[in-house]
C-alpha positions as MATLAB code, in Angstrom:
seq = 'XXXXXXXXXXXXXXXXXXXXXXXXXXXXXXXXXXXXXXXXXXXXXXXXXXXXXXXXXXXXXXXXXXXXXXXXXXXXXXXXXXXXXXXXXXXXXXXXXXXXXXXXXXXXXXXXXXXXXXXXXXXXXXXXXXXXXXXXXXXXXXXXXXXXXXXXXXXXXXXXXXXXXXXXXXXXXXXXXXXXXXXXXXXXXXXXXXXXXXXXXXXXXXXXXX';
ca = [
       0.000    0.000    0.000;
       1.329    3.098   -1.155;
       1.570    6.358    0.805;
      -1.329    8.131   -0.421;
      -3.811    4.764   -0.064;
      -3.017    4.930    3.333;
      -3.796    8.622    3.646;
      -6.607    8.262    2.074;
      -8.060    5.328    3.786;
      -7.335    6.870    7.215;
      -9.443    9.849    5.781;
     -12.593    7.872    5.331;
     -12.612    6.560    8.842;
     -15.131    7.446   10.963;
     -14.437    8.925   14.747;
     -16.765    8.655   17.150;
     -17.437   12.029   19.048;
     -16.244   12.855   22.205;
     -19.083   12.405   24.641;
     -18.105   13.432   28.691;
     -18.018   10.414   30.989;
     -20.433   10.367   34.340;
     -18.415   10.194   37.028;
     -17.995    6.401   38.810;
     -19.731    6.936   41.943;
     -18.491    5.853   44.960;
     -19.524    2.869   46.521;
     -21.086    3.060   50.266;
     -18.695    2.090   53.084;
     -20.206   -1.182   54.239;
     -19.724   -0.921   58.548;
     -19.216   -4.045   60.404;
     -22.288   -3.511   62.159;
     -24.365   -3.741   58.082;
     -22.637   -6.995   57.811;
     -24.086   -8.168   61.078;
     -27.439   -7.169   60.429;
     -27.404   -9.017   57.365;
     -26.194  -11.929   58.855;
     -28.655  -11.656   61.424;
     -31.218  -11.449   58.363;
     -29.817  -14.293   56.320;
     -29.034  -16.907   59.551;
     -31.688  -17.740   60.921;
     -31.425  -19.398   64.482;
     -27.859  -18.291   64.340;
     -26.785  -15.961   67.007;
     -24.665  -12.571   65.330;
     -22.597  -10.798   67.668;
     -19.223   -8.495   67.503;
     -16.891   -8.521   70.492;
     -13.285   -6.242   70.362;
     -14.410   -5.541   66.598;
     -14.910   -9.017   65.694;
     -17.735  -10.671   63.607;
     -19.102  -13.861   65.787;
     -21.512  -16.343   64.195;
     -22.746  -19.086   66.504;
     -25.025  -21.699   65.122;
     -28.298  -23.024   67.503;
     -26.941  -24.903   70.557;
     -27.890  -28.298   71.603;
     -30.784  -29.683   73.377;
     -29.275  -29.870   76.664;
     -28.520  -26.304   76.145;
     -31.770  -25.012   75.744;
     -33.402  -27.129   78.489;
     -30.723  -26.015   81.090;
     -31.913  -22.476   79.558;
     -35.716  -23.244   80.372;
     -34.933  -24.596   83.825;
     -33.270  -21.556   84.396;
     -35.765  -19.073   83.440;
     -38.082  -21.062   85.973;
     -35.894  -20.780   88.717;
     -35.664  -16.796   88.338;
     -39.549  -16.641   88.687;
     -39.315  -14.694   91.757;
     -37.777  -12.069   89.444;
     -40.130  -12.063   86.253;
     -42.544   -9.364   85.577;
     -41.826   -8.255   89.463;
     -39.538   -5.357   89.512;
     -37.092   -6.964   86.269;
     -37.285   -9.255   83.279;
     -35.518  -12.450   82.946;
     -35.046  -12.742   78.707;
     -33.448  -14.800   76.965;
     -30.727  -13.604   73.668;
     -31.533  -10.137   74.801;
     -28.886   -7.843   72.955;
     -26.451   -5.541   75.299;
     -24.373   -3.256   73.515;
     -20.475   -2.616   74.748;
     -18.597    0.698   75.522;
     -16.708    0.127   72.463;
     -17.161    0.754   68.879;
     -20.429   -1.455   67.868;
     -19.523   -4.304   69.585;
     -22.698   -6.319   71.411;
     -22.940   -9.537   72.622;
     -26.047  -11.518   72.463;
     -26.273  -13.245   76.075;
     -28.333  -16.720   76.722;
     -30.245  -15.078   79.703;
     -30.202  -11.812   81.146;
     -32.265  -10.031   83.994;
     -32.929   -6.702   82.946;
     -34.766   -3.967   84.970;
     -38.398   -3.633   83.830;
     -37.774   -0.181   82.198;
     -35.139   -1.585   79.488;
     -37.661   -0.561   76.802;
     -36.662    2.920   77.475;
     -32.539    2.042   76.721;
     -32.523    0.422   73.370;
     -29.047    2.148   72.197;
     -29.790    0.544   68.301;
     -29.329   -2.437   66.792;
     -32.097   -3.982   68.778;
     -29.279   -3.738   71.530;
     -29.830   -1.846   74.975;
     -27.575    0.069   77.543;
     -25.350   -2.055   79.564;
     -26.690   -0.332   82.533;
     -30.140   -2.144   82.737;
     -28.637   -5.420   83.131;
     -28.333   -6.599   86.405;
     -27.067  -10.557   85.462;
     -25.884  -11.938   81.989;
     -25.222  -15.900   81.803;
     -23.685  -18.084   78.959;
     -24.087  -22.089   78.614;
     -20.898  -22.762   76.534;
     -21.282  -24.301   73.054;
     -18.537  -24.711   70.683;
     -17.569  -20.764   70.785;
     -17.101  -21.755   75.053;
     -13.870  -20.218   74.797;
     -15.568  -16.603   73.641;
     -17.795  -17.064   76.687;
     -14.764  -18.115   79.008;
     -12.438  -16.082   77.733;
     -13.415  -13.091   76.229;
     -17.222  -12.484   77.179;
     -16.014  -11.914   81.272;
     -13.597   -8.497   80.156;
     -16.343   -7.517   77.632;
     -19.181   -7.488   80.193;
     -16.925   -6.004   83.533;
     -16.255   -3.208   80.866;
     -19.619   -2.385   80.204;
     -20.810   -2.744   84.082;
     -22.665   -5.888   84.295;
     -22.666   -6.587   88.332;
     -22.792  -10.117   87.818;
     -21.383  -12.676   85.030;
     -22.805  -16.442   85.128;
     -20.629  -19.089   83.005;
     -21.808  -22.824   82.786;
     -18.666  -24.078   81.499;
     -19.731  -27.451   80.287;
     -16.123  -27.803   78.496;
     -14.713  -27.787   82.067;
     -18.070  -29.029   83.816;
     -18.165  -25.679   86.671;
     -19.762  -23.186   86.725;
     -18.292  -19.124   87.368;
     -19.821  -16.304   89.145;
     -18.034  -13.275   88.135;
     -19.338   -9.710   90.514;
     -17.806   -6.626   91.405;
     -16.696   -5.552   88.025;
     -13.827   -2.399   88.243;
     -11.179   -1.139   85.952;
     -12.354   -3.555   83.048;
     -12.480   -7.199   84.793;
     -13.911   -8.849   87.346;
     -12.722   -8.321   90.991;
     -14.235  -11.473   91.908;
     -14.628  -15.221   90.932;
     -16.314  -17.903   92.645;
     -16.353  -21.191   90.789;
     -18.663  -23.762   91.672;
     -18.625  -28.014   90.716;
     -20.811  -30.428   90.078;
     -22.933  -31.866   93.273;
     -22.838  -28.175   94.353;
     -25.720  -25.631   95.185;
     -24.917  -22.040   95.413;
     -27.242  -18.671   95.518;
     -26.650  -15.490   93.262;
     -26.288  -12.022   94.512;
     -29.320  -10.857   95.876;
     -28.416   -7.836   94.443;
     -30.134   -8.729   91.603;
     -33.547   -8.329   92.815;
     -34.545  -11.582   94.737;
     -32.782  -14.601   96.118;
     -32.075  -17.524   93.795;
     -30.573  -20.646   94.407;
     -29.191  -22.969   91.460;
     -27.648  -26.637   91.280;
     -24.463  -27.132   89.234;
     -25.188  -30.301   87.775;
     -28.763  -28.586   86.532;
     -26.386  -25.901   84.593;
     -23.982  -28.466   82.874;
     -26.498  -30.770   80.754;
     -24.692  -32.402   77.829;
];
């Protein structure tokens, strides 16, 4: 191809016109606390929770685990619909960032209604007892749960540990952790704080169902 076919060939092409581009918008900042919701949403009997800005997705616990939970409840009847509320997977939200922790059983003062913070999650400051049965997270309830809850205020901690087969009472929370433990065994009774609105007594081996 000569010079001038070339020229001439480039002449008869065709250029599109310039047209100005939109601008790409920018995508939304997706917060931890979105990606627990939708968990929440898409997990059904799952329980979504995010302690020292960590995502936590527990599947349903076993059947020993929810009829130590029912036996439980019964035994804080003297505290039910009285001056507090015993609930169960009752969402308290912690000092820090959007962490929240979704206990098995709380008692909460009757006015908790009034101290949802968001997230279906209420002020630390209405709960008067939080207690975990350990599944196969027990080491988040063990471990982690006792420094997230003495943070936030929580004037008494109850662990079944069935990994270990005792059970904890954690009070007298200052400075971030528990002042005190008391651990209890099975073929032990013991009784909770009164400070939490009535006088209940518990047996061990009730707590520690496998």
């Amino acid at each position: 191809m000569t010079d001038k076919d070339e020229a001439d060939r480039r002449s008869d092409m065709t250029v599109a016109p310039e047209r100005p581009c939109r601008p790409v918008p920018e995508e939304t900042p997706v917060s931890l606390i979105d990606i627990a919701e939708y968990a929440a949403q898409s997990l059904p009997h799952h329980r979504v929770e995010i302690l020292e800005g960590q995502l936590l997705v527990t599947p349903a616990a076993d059947g020993p685990h929810g009829l130590a939970l029912t036996d439980l409840t019964l035994a804080f009847a003297a505290l039910h619909r009285k001056d507090a509320y015993v609930i169960q997977g009752i969402g308290l939200w912690l000092p820090s960032g959007d962490d929240h922790a979704v206990p098995d059983l709380a008692v909460v003062d009757k006015e908790f209604r009034d101290h949802e913070i968001k997230y279906k999650c209420y002020d630390p400051a209405v709960f008067r007892l939080v207690l975990e049965i350990t599944s196969t997270n027990w080491r988040d309830d063990v471990e982690r749960k006792p420094d997230a809850y003495a943070g936030a205020g929580v004037p008494v901690y109850v662990i079944c540990d069935r990994e270990h087969g005792e059970v904890i009472v954690c009070t007298d929370p200052r400075g971030g952790e528990y002042r005190t433990r008391s651990v209890y065994r099975k073929g032990e009774t013991f009784v909770l704080p009164e400070s939490i609105g009535a006088k209940v007594e518990l047996e061990v081996d009730g707590l520690l169902l496998k």
